[in-house]
Amino acid sequence: MTDALQIFDLGAQRERLDGRLEAAAARVLRHGRFINGPEVQQFEAALAEHAGVAHAVGCGNGTDALVLALKALGIGPGDAVLVPDFTFVATAEAVVLVGATPVFVDVDPVTCLLDPEQIPQGIAVARDAGLVPRAIMPVDLFGQPADYPRLREAAGDLIVVSDCAQGYGATLKGRSIAQWADITCTSFFPTKPLGAAGDGGAVLTDDPEVEATLRSLRAHGGGSNKYDNVRIGTNSRLDTIQAALLLEKLPILEDEIAVRARNAAELTRLLGNRVRTPVGVPGADSAWALYTVQTDRRDDLQAGLKAMGIGSGVYYAVPQSRQPAYRDYPRAGGCANARRLSQRVLSLPCHAYLTHADLQRIADAVQEIVGDQAAAE
Ligand SMILES: *Cc1c(COP(=O)(O)O)cnc(C)c1O
């Protein structure tokens, strides 16, 4: 039998880096500065430069990045943050963790991204609930940039906080996500576009005051030193060893994204109209964290692919506002698009280490399972 194809292949990436990850980890083990070692500052500087912003502040994971960003902006009890209903749990979770209230807003049925046209309703729902709308939190889901120009217009003077956990490396009209949002949060979870070998995250900002607050918050609310506590903070650091690995991976990110984009274009061509293939907003270049199709026969397709040794994933099977822990938070309307997507999406393998034969095999398998009929609307 042919080898199984998985949605991610971290082993192939490690081989390509040819011992550089092992050498980087060994250097940290030898110098022993595991907390706030020199690689942390080096990586923060490299990341800020890569994203085209003034500051990058490392932290423990992507969820903490969101929490730290909201805290640094002074968002808390009585405030509302508009979040898409179709996303990973951490988006709304971070809002609740700072004491604010998430307001779920529907997504576009084609791009799966926060719909700018739904923002006014989200703001109205927040006000009706007696909350002060403070921010919107677009998600660059699957690596696809959210529609920042239209979202900003719809949001008026609300702050735009990007949940860019899946989108680091994506661009919109040639600019990085961090150059579109007011503050940008990302994750270095191993399977994200820029992944570590464990947990990690970062917040990107041009604002020096926000940067200083983030640095204080991640180190127990420290002032001039960590034994001088000027605010309530937490412990959320990017480990030196992860920073050292990320310094080796950042230089190949652009190339990996370019290959994934080529693979995505080819897979889209091969799949034809048997399923609904991914579509971004105008001017978007996705980071291709995931290649996600839509079909009414999602469960058949997933089971059939599995039988043929092809991995796939459902991101996400339940809209956030319908999860037991989130049911009682406000939602703008029925969020019918999020609900429908949760029944139709399936992410297929489309990473940077697939061959053309692999892509052909995936497309042939899809054809065999769903047949030649056009994707049902
Ligand atoms: C992965 C992810 C996060 C959280 O990142 P962690 O590093 O796992 O905490 C937040 N939002 C989205 C959309 C994600 O995909």
mmCIF file of C-alpha atoms and ligand atoms in Angstrom:
data_model
loop_
_atom_site.group_PDB
_atom_site.id
_atom_site.type_symbol
_atom_site.label_atom_id
_atom_site.label_comp_id
_atom_site.label_asym_id
_atom_site.label_seq_id
_atom_site.Cartn_x
_atom_site.Cartn_y
_atom_site.Cartn_z
ATOM 1 C CA MET A 1 0.000 0.000 0.000
ATOM 2 C CA THR A 2 1.135 3.560 -0.687
ATOM 3 C CA ASP A 3 2.237 5.696 2.257
ATOM 4 C CA ALA A 4 -0.341 7.650 4.199
ATOM 5 C CA LEU A 5 -0.595 11.371 3.442
ATOM 6 C CA GLN A 6 -1.058 13.648 6.453
ATOM 7 C CA ILE A 7 -2.274 17.245 6.641
ATOM 8 C CA PHE A 8 1.025 18.278 8.265
ATOM 9 C CA ASP A 9 4.541 16.885 7.799
ATOM 10 C CA LEU A 10 6.905 18.292 10.397
ATOM 11 C CA GLY A 11 9.351 15.435 9.813
ATOM 12 C CA ALA A 12 10.007 16.549 6.213
ATOM 13 C CA GLN A 13 10.644 20.090 7.405
ATOM 14 C CA ARG A 14 13.112 18.883 10.033
ATOM 15 C CA GLU A 15 15.002 16.877 7.422
ATOM 16 C CA ARG A 16 15.202 19.896 5.161
ATOM 17 C CA LEU A 17 16.709 21.943 8.000
ATOM 18 C CA ASP A 18 19.421 19.281 8.097
ATOM 19 C CA GLY A 19 20.542 19.311 11.715
ATOM 20 C CA ARG A 20 20.077 23.058 12.273
ATOM 21 C CA LEU A 21 17.226 22.571 14.762
ATOM 22 C CA GLU A 22 19.215 20.037 16.775
ATOM 23 C CA ALA A 23 22.268 22.327 16.757
ATOM 24 C CA ALA A 24 20.191 25.321 17.878
ATOM 25 C CA ALA A 25 18.659 23.361 20.767
ATOM 26 C CA ALA A 26 22.110 22.058 21.757
ATOM 27 C CA ARG A 27 23.501 25.625 21.863
ATOM 28 C CA VAL A 28 20.795 26.633 24.351
ATOM 29 C CA LEU A 29 21.391 23.522 26.450
ATOM 30 C CA ARG A 30 25.073 24.471 26.621
ATOM 31 C CA HIS A 31 24.694 28.174 27.454
ATOM 32 C CA GLY A 32 21.889 27.363 29.904
ATOM 33 C CA ARG A 33 20.008 30.673 29.773
ATOM 34 C CA PHE A 34 16.648 28.935 29.403
ATOM 35 C CA ILE A 35 14.535 31.917 30.486
ATOM 36 C CA ASN A 36 14.914 35.212 28.577
ATOM 37 C CA GLY A 37 18.139 34.031 26.961
ATOM 38 C CA PRO A 38 19.725 35.961 24.076
ATOM 39 C CA GLU A 39 17.786 34.028 21.396
ATOM 40 C CA VAL A 40 14.518 35.476 22.723
ATOM 41 C CA GLN A 41 15.544 39.074 21.944
ATOM 42 C CA GLN A 42 17.128 37.975 18.664
ATOM 43 C CA PHE A 43 13.938 36.262 17.575
ATOM 44 C CA GLU A 44 11.716 39.154 18.683
ATOM 45 C CA ALA A 45 13.843 41.524 16.594
ATOM 46 C CA ALA A 46 13.796 39.185 13.585
ATOM 47 C CA LEU A 47 10.032 38.708 13.828
ATOM 48 C CA ALA A 48 9.295 42.454 14.119
ATOM 49 C CA GLU A 49 11.485 43.111 11.096
ATOM 50 C CA HIS A 50 9.853 40.320 9.112
ATOM 51 C CA ALA A 51 6.348 41.594 9.937
ATOM 52 C CA GLY A 52 7.310 45.203 9.231
ATOM 53 C CA VAL A 53 6.344 46.550 12.656
ATOM 54 C CA ALA A 54 8.291 48.204 15.454
ATOM 55 C CA HIS A 55 7.879 45.616 18.205
ATOM 56 C CA ALA A 56 7.356 41.900 18.759
ATOM 57 C CA VAL A 57 6.879 40.572 22.295
ATOM 58 C CA GLY A 58 7.200 36.814 22.776
ATOM 59 C CA CYS A 59 4.937 34.954 25.181
ATOM 60 C CA GLY A 60 3.934 31.446 26.253
ATOM 61 C CA ASN A 61 1.383 30.582 23.544
ATOM 62 C CA GLY A 62 -1.137 32.099 21.133
ATOM 63 C CA THR A 63 -3.952 32.147 23.678
ATOM 64 C CA ASP A 64 -1.787 34.169 26.068
ATOM 65 C CA ALA A 65 -0.889 36.505 23.180
ATOM 66 C CA LEU A 66 -4.602 37.337 22.823
ATOM 67 C CA VAL A 67 -5.091 37.727 26.585
ATOM 68 C CA LEU A 68 -1.992 39.922 26.968
ATOM 69 C CA ALA A 69 -3.030 42.105 23.998
ATOM 70 C CA LEU A 70 -6.553 42.652 25.386
ATOM 71 C CA LYS A 71 -5.144 43.448 28.851
ATOM 72 C CA ALA A 72 -2.564 45.838 27.428
ATOM 73 C CA LEU A 73 -5.405 47.683 25.676
ATOM 74 C CA GLY A 74 -7.295 47.956 28.976
ATOM 75 C CA ILE A 75 -10.202 45.799 27.805
ATOM 76 C CA GLY A 76 -12.091 44.143 30.664
ATOM 77 C CA PRO A 77 -15.440 43.889 32.490
ATOM 78 C CA GLY A 78 -18.286 45.778 30.823
ATOM 79 C CA ASP A 79 -16.506 45.758 27.446
ATOM 80 C CA ALA A 80 -17.551 43.789 24.372
ATOM 81 C CA VAL A 81 -15.229 42.307 21.753
ATOM 82 C CA LEU A 82 -16.741 41.145 18.449
ATOM 83 C CA VAL A 83 -15.429 37.723 17.417
ATOM 84 C CA PRO A 84 -16.296 35.449 14.473
ATOM 85 C CA ASP A 85 -18.582 32.535 15.329
ATOM 86 C CA PHE A 86 -16.499 30.216 13.166
ATOM 87 C CA THR A 87 -13.031 29.902 14.751
ATOM 88 C CA PHE A 88 -10.922 28.019 17.282
ATOM 89 C CA VAL A 89 -12.089 28.329 20.896
ATOM 90 C CA ALA A 90 -9.132 30.504 21.993
ATOM 91 C CA THR A 91 -10.501 33.590 20.205
ATOM 92 C CA ALA A 92 -13.576 33.959 22.440
ATOM 93 C CA GLU A 93 -11.875 32.305 25.419
ATOM 94 C CA ALA A 94 -9.287 35.099 25.619
ATOM 95 C CA VAL A 95 -12.074 37.702 25.754
ATOM 96 C CA VAL A 96 -13.769 35.888 28.639
ATOM 97 C CA LEU A 97 -10.435 35.432 30.453
ATOM 98 C CA VAL A 98 -9.928 39.230 30.670
ATOM 99 C CA GLY A 99 -13.463 39.655 32.048
ATOM 100 C CA ALA A 100 -14.913 41.148 28.855
ATOM 101 C CA THR A 101 -17.814 39.709 26.840
ATOM 102 C CA PRO A 102 -17.449 38.116 23.403
ATOM 103 C CA VAL A 103 -20.189 38.945 20.899
ATOM 104 C CA PHE A 104 -20.382 36.310 18.171
ATOM 105 C CA VAL A 105 -20.709 37.602 14.619
ATOM 106 C CA ASP A 106 -21.314 35.564 11.461
ATOM 107 C CA VAL A 107 -18.728 34.850 8.780
ATOM 108 C CA ASP A 108 -18.801 35.043 5.001
ATOM 109 C CA PRO A 109 -20.071 31.742 3.528
ATOM 110 C CA VAL A 110 -17.369 31.619 0.841
ATOM 111 C CA THR A 111 -14.197 32.886 2.578
ATOM 112 C CA CYS A 112 -15.208 31.586 6.060
ATOM 113 C CA LEU A 113 -13.861 34.910 7.454
ATOM 114 C CA LEU A 114 -15.498 37.543 9.703
ATOM 115 C CA ASP A 115 -18.102 39.326 7.548
ATOM 116 C CA PRO A 116 -17.707 43.145 7.575
ATOM 117 C CA GLU A 117 -21.411 43.531 6.770
ATOM 118 C CA GLN A 118 -22.332 41.877 10.086
ATOM 119 C CA ILE A 119 -20.228 44.251 12.233
ATOM 120 C CA PRO A 120 -22.939 46.961 12.694
ATOM 121 C CA GLN A 121 -25.364 44.323 13.999
ATOM 122 C CA GLY A 122 -22.672 43.010 16.359
ATOM 123 C CA ILE A 123 -22.107 46.514 17.718
ATOM 124 C CA ALA A 124 -25.862 47.004 18.182
ATOM 125 C CA VAL A 125 -26.211 43.671 19.992
ATOM 126 C CA ALA A 126 -23.338 44.623 22.332
ATOM 127 C CA ARG A 127 -24.979 47.975 23.172
ATOM 128 C CA ASP A 128 -28.386 46.347 23.703
ATOM 129 C CA ALA A 129 -26.716 44.043 26.221
ATOM 130 C CA GLY A 130 -25.464 47.114 28.123
ATOM 131 C CA LEU A 131 -21.843 46.587 27.036
ATOM 132 C CA VAL A 132 -19.313 49.029 25.632
ATOM 133 C CA PRO A 133 -18.065 47.756 22.239
ATOM 134 C CA ARG A 134 -14.291 48.208 22.363
ATOM 135 C CA ALA A 135 -12.703 45.974 19.741
ATOM 136 C CA ILE A 136 -13.224 43.546 16.900
ATOM 137 C CA MET A 137 -11.072 40.436 16.675
ATOM 138 C CA PRO A 138 -10.823 39.157 13.079
ATOM 139 C CA VAL A 139 -9.293 35.685 12.668
ATOM 140 C CA ASP A 140 -7.019 34.869 9.722
ATOM 141 C CA LEU A 141 -8.658 31.472 9.550
ATOM 142 C CA PHE A 142 -6.802 28.738 7.631
ATOM 143 C CA GLY A 143 -4.072 31.328 6.980
ATOM 144 C CA GLN A 144 -6.372 33.530 4.873
ATOM 145 C CA PRO A 145 -6.135 37.247 5.730
ATOM 146 C CA ALA A 146 -9.393 38.687 7.038
ATOM 147 C CA ASP A 147 -10.880 41.591 5.068
ATOM 148 C CA TYR A 148 -9.038 44.263 7.101
ATOM 149 C CA PRO A 149 -9.856 47.303 4.912
ATOM 150 C CA ARG A 150 -13.617 46.679 5.027
ATOM 151 C CA LEU A 151 -13.566 45.481 8.645
ATOM 152 C CA ARG A 152 -11.813 48.644 9.789
ATOM 153 C CA GLU A 153 -14.327 50.789 7.989
ATOM 154 C CA ALA A 154 -17.226 48.865 9.530
ATOM 155 C CA ALA A 155 -15.646 48.965 12.997
ATOM 156 C CA GLY A 156 -15.316 52.778 13.100
ATOM 157 C CA ASP A 157 -13.259 53.692 16.168
ATOM 158 C CA LEU A 158 -13.189 50.176 17.638
ATOM 159 C CA ILE A 159 -9.708 48.651 17.994
ATOM 160 C CA VAL A 160 -8.775 45.952 15.471
ATOM 161 C CA VAL A 161 -7.068 43.063 17.287
ATOM 162 C CA SER A 162 -5.927 40.332 14.889
ATOM 163 C CA ASP A 163 -6.078 36.670 15.922
ATOM 164 C CA CYS A 164 -3.337 35.777 13.471
ATOM 165 C CA ALA A 165 -2.551 32.405 15.085
ATOM 166 C CA GLN A 166 -3.084 30.627 11.747
ATOM 167 C CA GLY A 167 -2.050 33.488 9.506
ATOM 168 C CA TYR A 168 1.524 34.469 10.276
ATOM 169 C CA GLY A 169 3.256 35.078 6.931
ATOM 170 C CA ALA A 170 0.065 35.912 5.028
ATOM 171 C CA THR A 171 -0.163 39.258 3.256
ATOM 172 C CA LEU A 172 -2.992 41.473 2.047
ATOM 173 C CA LYS A 173 -2.205 43.823 -0.854
ATOM 174 C CA GLY A 174 1.469 43.174 -0.146
ATOM 175 C CA ARG A 175 1.316 44.213 3.526
ATOM 176 C CA SER A 176 1.666 41.889 6.508
ATOM 177 C CA ILE A 177 -1.304 41.284 8.829
ATOM 178 C CA ALA A 178 0.529 43.188 11.577
ATOM 179 C CA GLN A 179 0.597 46.230 9.278
ATOM 180 C CA TRP A 180 -3.209 46.090 8.877
ATOM 181 C CA ALA A 181 -4.369 45.436 12.446
ATOM 182 C CA ASP A 182 -3.805 47.719 15.445
ATOM 183 C CA ILE A 183 -2.320 44.812 17.362
ATOM 184 C CA THR A 184 -1.580 41.300 16.106
ATOM 185 C CA CYS A 185 -1.406 38.069 18.060
ATOM 186 C CA THR A 186 0.158 34.882 16.773
ATOM 187 C CA SER A 187 0.924 31.344 17.889
ATOM 188 C CA PHE A 188 3.946 29.111 17.373
ATOM 189 C CA PHE A 189 2.032 25.881 18.100
ATOM 190 C CA PRO A 190 3.950 23.226 16.112
ATOM 191 C CA THR A 191 1.481 22.952 13.198
ATOM 192 C CA LYS A 192 0.918 26.697 12.690
ATOM 193 C CA PRO A 193 2.636 28.301 9.664
ATOM 194 C CA LEU A 194 5.573 29.324 11.874
ATOM 195 C CA GLY A 195 5.697 26.510 14.419
ATOM 196 C CA ALA A 196 8.028 25.761 17.329
ATOM 197 C CA ALA A 197 8.665 22.389 18.983
ATOM 198 C CA GLY A 198 6.219 23.147 21.770
ATOM 199 C CA ASP A 199 4.148 26.136 22.802
ATOM 200 C CA GLY A 200 4.956 29.743 21.981
ATOM 201 C CA GLY A 201 3.316 32.975 20.891
ATOM 202 C CA ALA A 202 3.922 36.655 20.196
ATOM 203 C CA VAL A 203 2.189 40.019 20.065
ATOM 204 C CA LEU A 204 3.133 42.523 17.351
ATOM 205 C CA THR A 205 2.592 46.271 17.680
ATOM 206 C CA ASP A 206 3.924 49.640 16.505
ATOM 207 C CA ASP A 207 2.958 51.334 19.782
ATOM 208 C CA PRO A 208 5.878 51.642 22.253
ATOM 209 C CA GLU A 209 3.551 52.106 25.240
ATOM 210 C CA VAL A 210 1.604 48.955 24.409
ATOM 211 C CA GLU A 211 4.903 47.135 23.962
ATOM 212 C CA ALA A 212 6.129 48.229 27.408
ATOM 213 C CA THR A 213 2.822 47.158 28.996
ATOM 214 C CA LEU A 214 3.010 43.751 27.265
ATOM 215 C CA ARG A 215 6.559 43.213 28.573
ATOM 216 C CA SER A 216 5.392 44.062 32.081
ATOM 217 C CA LEU A 217 2.237 41.906 31.889
ATOM 218 C CA ARG A 218 4.100 38.811 30.728
ATOM 219 C CA ALA A 219 6.514 39.092 33.670
ATOM 220 C CA HIS A 220 4.193 39.410 36.694
ATOM 221 C CA GLY A 221 3.338 43.059 36.091
ATOM 222 C CA GLY A 222 6.889 44.128 36.780
ATOM 223 C CA GLY A 223 8.049 47.738 36.759
ATOM 224 C CA SER A 224 11.752 48.504 36.674
ATOM 225 C CA ASN A 225 12.342 44.892 37.755
ATOM 226 C CA LYS A 226 10.154 41.875 38.399
ATOM 227 C CA TYR A 227 10.141 42.412 42.157
ATOM 228 C CA ASP A 228 8.514 45.803 41.621
ATOM 229 C CA ASN A 229 4.878 44.978 40.816
ATOM 230 C CA VAL A 230 3.096 47.907 39.205
ATOM 231 C CA ARG A 231 0.125 45.954 37.785
ATOM 232 C CA ILE A 232 -1.392 42.472 37.961
ATOM 233 C CA GLY A 233 0.426 40.392 35.395
ATOM 234 C CA THR A 234 1.134 36.740 34.793
ATOM 235 C CA ASN A 235 3.956 34.421 33.809
ATOM 236 C CA SER A 236 3.960 33.977 30.045
ATOM 237 C CA ARG A 237 7.362 33.800 28.398
ATOM 238 C CA LEU A 238 8.638 32.420 25.133
ATOM 239 C CA ASP A 239 11.244 29.796 26.117
ATOM 240 C CA THR A 240 14.777 30.419 24.891
ATOM 241 C CA ILE A 241 14.904 26.993 23.296
ATOM 242 C CA GLN A 242 11.747 27.701 21.266
ATOM 243 C CA ALA A 243 13.097 31.101 20.215
ATOM 244 C CA ALA A 244 16.310 29.392 19.039
ATOM 245 C CA LEU A 245 14.312 26.933 16.919
ATOM 246 C CA LEU A 246 12.094 29.686 15.520
ATOM 247 C CA LEU A 247 15.204 31.646 14.484
ATOM 248 C CA GLU A 248 16.097 28.663 12.258
ATOM 249 C CA LYS A 249 12.569 28.331 10.864
ATOM 250 C CA LEU A 250 11.765 31.992 10.109
ATOM 251 C CA PRO A 251 14.204 32.156 7.137
ATOM 252 C CA ILE A 252 12.421 29.299 5.320
ATOM 253 C CA LEU A 253 8.875 30.520 6.028
ATOM 254 C CA GLU A 254 8.482 32.557 2.825
ATOM 255 C CA ASP A 255 9.684 29.668 0.699
ATOM 256 C CA GLU A 256 7.371 27.205 2.444
ATOM 257 C CA ILE A 257 4.411 29.537 1.954
ATOM 258 C CA ALA A 258 5.276 29.982 -1.749
ATOM 259 C CA VAL A 259 5.362 26.205 -2.243
ATOM 260 C CA ARG A 260 2.110 25.746 -0.327
ATOM 261 C CA ALA A 261 0.501 28.439 -2.500
ATOM 262 C CA ARG A 262 1.659 26.613 -5.649
ATOM 263 C CA ASN A 263 0.354 23.327 -4.258
ATOM 264 C CA ALA A 264 -2.949 24.969 -3.337
ATOM 265 C CA ALA A 265 -3.362 26.395 -6.840
ATOM 266 C CA GLU A 266 -2.617 23.013 -8.382
ATOM 267 C CA LEU A 267 -4.950 21.161 -6.023
ATOM 268 C CA THR A 268 -7.706 23.671 -6.817
ATOM 269 C CA ARG A 269 -7.155 23.050 -10.544
ATOM 270 C CA LEU A 270 -7.195 19.275 -10.104
ATOM 271 C CA LEU A 271 -10.302 19.285 -7.895
ATOM 272 C CA GLY A 272 -12.331 21.314 -10.394
ATOM 273 C CA ASN A 273 -15.867 21.886 -9.136
ATOM 274 C CA ARG A 274 -16.301 18.586 -7.284
ATOM 275 C CA VAL A 275 -16.048 20.486 -4.005
ATOM 276 C CA ARG A 276 -15.993 24.202 -3.234
ATOM 277 C CA THR A 277 -12.311 25.104 -3.224
ATOM 278 C CA PRO A 278 -10.802 27.877 -1.020
ATOM 279 C CA VAL A 279 -11.379 31.540 -1.914
ATOM 280 C CA GLY A 280 -9.707 34.495 -0.162
ATOM 281 C CA VAL A 281 -10.595 38.181 -0.079
ATOM 282 C CA PRO A 282 -9.334 40.419 -2.940
ATOM 283 C CA GLY A 283 -5.578 41.066 -2.755
ATOM 284 C CA ALA A 284 -4.969 38.277 -0.228
ATOM 285 C CA ASP A 285 -2.008 35.918 -0.221
ATOM 286 C CA SER A 286 -2.794 33.195 2.289
ATOM 287 C CA ALA A 287 -0.210 31.572 4.546
ATOM 288 C CA TRP A 288 -2.032 28.315 3.679
ATOM 289 C CA ALA A 289 -2.063 26.977 7.234
ATOM 290 C CA LEU A 290 -4.885 24.735 6.013
ATOM 291 C CA TYR A 291 -6.415 24.009 2.607
ATOM 292 C CA THR A 292 -10.124 23.779 3.364
ATOM 293 C CA VAL A 293 -12.851 22.713 0.949
ATOM 294 C CA GLN A 294 -16.618 22.682 1.394
ATOM 295 C CA THR A 295 -19.019 19.917 0.464
ATOM 296 C CA ASP A 296 -22.409 18.655 1.590
ATOM 297 C CA ARG A 297 -20.830 15.186 1.622
ATOM 298 C CA ARG A 298 -18.145 16.116 4.139
ATOM 299 C CA ASP A 299 -18.476 13.084 6.404
ATOM 300 C CA ASP A 300 -18.465 10.643 3.441
ATOM 301 C CA LEU A 301 -15.449 12.420 2.013
ATOM 302 C CA GLN A 302 -13.507 12.267 5.277
ATOM 303 C CA ALA A 303 -14.295 8.578 5.812
ATOM 304 C CA GLY A 304 -13.444 7.710 2.194
ATOM 305 C CA LEU A 305 -10.132 9.564 2.311
ATOM 306 C CA LYS A 306 -9.231 7.847 5.550
ATOM 307 C CA ALA A 307 -9.860 4.439 3.949
ATOM 308 C CA MET A 308 -7.439 5.461 1.169
ATOM 309 C CA GLY A 309 -4.720 6.542 3.612
ATOM 310 C CA ILE A 310 -5.282 10.284 3.202
ATOM 311 C CA GLY A 311 -5.565 12.351 6.355
ATOM 312 C CA SER A 312 -7.984 15.270 6.645
ATOM 313 C CA GLY A 313 -9.409 17.400 9.446
ATOM 314 C CA VAL A 314 -12.616 19.179 10.405
ATOM 315 C CA TYR A 315 -11.870 22.737 11.580
ATOM 316 C CA TYR A 316 -14.396 23.312 13.161
ATOM 317 C CA ALA A 317 -17.363 20.959 13.697
ATOM 318 C CA VAL A 318 -19.347 23.263 16.022
ATOM 319 C CA PRO A 319 -19.733 27.063 15.796
ATOM 320 C CA GLN A 320 -18.331 28.665 18.927
ATOM 321 C CA SER A 321 -21.640 30.193 20.041
ATOM 322 C CA ARG A 322 -23.174 26.691 20.097
ATOM 323 C CA GLN A 323 -20.525 25.209 22.388
ATOM 324 C CA PRO A 324 -21.915 24.485 25.876
ATOM 325 C CA ALA A 325 -19.564 26.914 27.626
ATOM 326 C CA TYR A 326 -20.307 29.785 25.209
ATOM 327 C CA ARG A 327 -24.059 29.443 24.615
ATOM 328 C CA ASP A 328 -25.067 32.269 26.921
ATOM 329 C CA TYR A 329 -22.893 34.985 25.387
ATOM 330 C CA PRO A 330 -24.512 37.424 22.942
ATOM 331 C CA ARG A 331 -24.713 36.511 19.281
ATOM 332 C CA ALA A 332 -25.617 38.804 16.384
ATOM 333 C CA GLY A 333 -28.484 36.966 14.684
ATOM 334 C CA GLY A 334 -28.471 33.251 13.993
ATOM 335 C CA CYS A 335 -24.939 33.047 12.494
ATOM 336 C CA ALA A 336 -26.336 30.643 9.887
ATOM 337 C CA ASN A 337 -23.189 30.722 7.730
ATOM 338 C CA ALA A 338 -21.016 29.553 10.627
ATOM 339 C CA ARG A 339 -23.466 26.754 11.287
ATOM 340 C CA ARG A 340 -23.539 25.611 7.666
ATOM 341 C CA LEU A 341 -19.746 25.759 7.365
ATOM 342 C CA SER A 342 -19.354 23.642 10.480
ATOM 343 C CA GLN A 343 -21.219 20.888 8.611
ATOM 344 C CA ARG A 344 -19.415 21.328 5.274
ATOM 345 C CA VAL A 345 -15.709 22.090 5.824
ATOM 346 C CA LEU A 346 -12.871 19.620 5.413
ATOM 347 C CA SER A 347 -9.154 20.445 5.390
ATOM 348 C CA LEU A 348 -7.017 18.383 3.008
ATOM 349 C CA PRO A 349 -3.242 17.829 2.945
ATOM 350 C CA CYS A 350 -1.577 20.763 1.146
ATOM 351 C CA HIS A 351 1.749 21.299 2.931
ATOM 352 C CA ALA A 352 5.069 22.288 1.391
ATOM 353 C CA TYR A 353 6.482 18.767 1.197
ATOM 354 C CA LEU A 354 3.914 17.130 -1.097
ATOM 355 C CA THR A 355 4.836 15.993 -4.611
ATOM 356 C CA HIS A 356 2.713 16.500 -7.680
ATOM 357 C CA ALA A 357 1.857 12.808 -7.525
ATOM 358 C CA ASP A 358 0.581 13.313 -3.958
ATOM 359 C CA LEU A 359 -1.688 16.156 -5.105
ATOM 360 C CA GLN A 360 -2.952 14.029 -7.986
ATOM 361 C CA ARG A 361 -3.637 11.191 -5.572
ATOM 362 C CA ILE A 362 -5.691 13.487 -3.314
ATOM 363 C CA ALA A 363 -7.698 14.844 -6.249
ATOM 364 C CA ASP A 364 -8.299 11.357 -7.675
ATOM 365 C CA ALA A 365 -9.502 10.157 -4.276
ATOM 366 C CA VAL A 366 -11.931 13.089 -3.975
ATOM 367 C CA GLN A 367 -13.268 12.350 -7.449
ATOM 368 C CA GLU A 368 -13.721 8.693 -6.592
ATOM 369 C CA ILE A 369 -15.628 9.512 -3.409
ATOM 370 C CA VAL A 370 -17.837 12.462 -4.376
ATOM 371 C CA GLY A 371 -18.032 11.719 -8.105
ATOM 372 C CA ASP A 372 -18.171 14.257 -10.885
ATOM 373 C CA GLN A 373 -21.211 16.212 -9.834
ATOM 374 C CA ALA A 374 -20.658 19.907 -9.243
ATOM 375 C CA ALA A 375 -20.438 21.033 -5.625
ATOM 376 C CA ALA A 376 -23.963 21.510 -4.367
ATOM 377 C CA GLU A 377 -24.647 25.037 -3.182
HETATM 378 C C1 LIG B 1 -4.044 27.948 17.546
HETATM 379 C C2 LIG B 1 -4.979 29.083 17.678
HETATM 380 C C3 LIG B 1 -4.988 29.913 18.803
HETATM 381 C C4 LIG B 1 -4.228 29.617 20.078
HETATM 382 O O1 LIG B 1 -2.915 29.326 19.959
HETATM 383 P P1 LIG B 1 -2.183 28.421 21.088
HETATM 384 O O2 LIG B 1 -0.746 28.709 20.833
HETATM 385 O O3 LIG B 1 -2.560 27.027 20.833
HETATM 386 O O4 LIG B 1 -2.632 28.923 22.413
HETATM 387 C C5 LIG B 1 -5.808 31.026 18.804
HETATM 388 N N1 LIG B 1 -6.617 31.296 17.770
HETATM 389 C C6 LIG B 1 -6.665 30.511 16.671
HETATM 390 C C7 LIG B 1 -7.566 30.889 15.551
HETATM 391 C C8 LIG B 1 -5.857 29.373 16.588
HETATM 392 O O5 LIG B 1 -5.911 28.602 15.500
#
